Amino acid sequence: MRLSPLTPTLHRSASTEGMYAGTAQFVAARLVAAGGLRGRFRLALAGGSTPRPLYRHLAAGDGLPAVDWSKVDFFFGDERCVPPDHADSNYRMAHETLLGRLPIRPAQVHRIIGEDDPRAAAASYQDELGERPLDLVLLGLGSDGHTASLFPRGRELSEWQARVVSSRNPLQPHRRVSLSLRALVEAREICFLVCGVDKAAVLSKVWTEFGHEQPTLPAAMVRPAGGAVHLFVDPLAAALLPQPPGDAIPDP
Ligand code: 6PG
């Protein structure tokens, strides 16, 4: 499938801490702004380890716009097919660092039922997700260019009807359930969060592939119609990106 080239908005920071602080400001501001306009805000959380400090920042709220968390519906970009208390569960990570620290009702959290059969979990999550676009999707980046649980050369990349798919990471044991490319490109806004020297090479490739009509890396395929893709990166991950004119954007 040919895609329209897209230039993501690059948010460089002068430090890793600055990247997390800047992303927290951005997300909180979106939650405040849209919550007032549209009533409810549909936020999809990223998994993995990178988002942990961001979620702690959002839960603490220090120096952030005051978010009315009662207006936020929490979804997940993907989940490993494990129980919610498993060490590898994205839900467990999000609950420990964010959801369990917020004044929200259980009904606001739309968990992927990782302990179910992957196909059944995908079907029930798709029902729960419905057809309304997500307002903001937080995503990480794997060193092979995957995002959520959409992996290079995976069959799930050719799925453009379903909004939720089951998949498998060739390098890890657990089956996965993930938002599909359709759900991601239907989102109003995408925020990638990438930090660490081990992501520098893949981030550079993803940046380049966003300019290609036929990208090979799943992260570079995430091109919402409105083009709102933000890359929040720390200096280590940004090391191989084209140098900006002038200095790095100062941390907030
Ligand atoms: C997952 C994530 C996955 C993650 C990347 C980066 O369930 O693992 O959805 O896409 O964001 O693999 O993981 P780290 O943040 O741990 O580097």
XYZ file of C-alpha atoms and ligand atoms in Angstrom, residues 46-51 78 80 90 139-142 146-149 176 199, ligand 1:
36
model
C 1.821 2.700 25.477
C 3.368 -0.403 26.974
C 6.944 -1.456 27.550
C 9.286 0.307 29.976
C 9.861 3.732 28.410
C 6.523 5.252 29.497
C -1.372 -3.283 23.043
C 0.940 -9.128 26.159
C 1.296 -3.538 30.215
C 3.433 4.708 21.418
C 6.894 3.346 22.069
C 9.418 2.181 19.499
C 11.086 -1.211 19.487
C 7.867 -2.231 15.813
C 5.308 -0.147 17.642
C 2.447 -1.326 19.838
C 2.502 -5.004 18.863
C 0.025 -10.157 21.778
C 16.975 3.431 19.922
C 5.132 -3.505 24.337
C 5.042 -2.163 23.679
C 6.112 -2.034 22.649
C 7.127 -1.100 23.258
C 8.434 -1.152 22.516
C 9.486 -0.342 23.278
O 4.104 -4.050 24.732
O 6.281 -3.964 24.497
O 3.844 -1.856 23.220
O 5.690 -1.536 21.400
O 6.604 0.228 23.238
O 8.839 -2.500 22.429
O 9.664 -0.965 24.529
P 10.570 -0.268 25.670
O 9.871 1.007 26.039
O 10.573 -1.249 26.797
O 11.916 -0.021 25.048
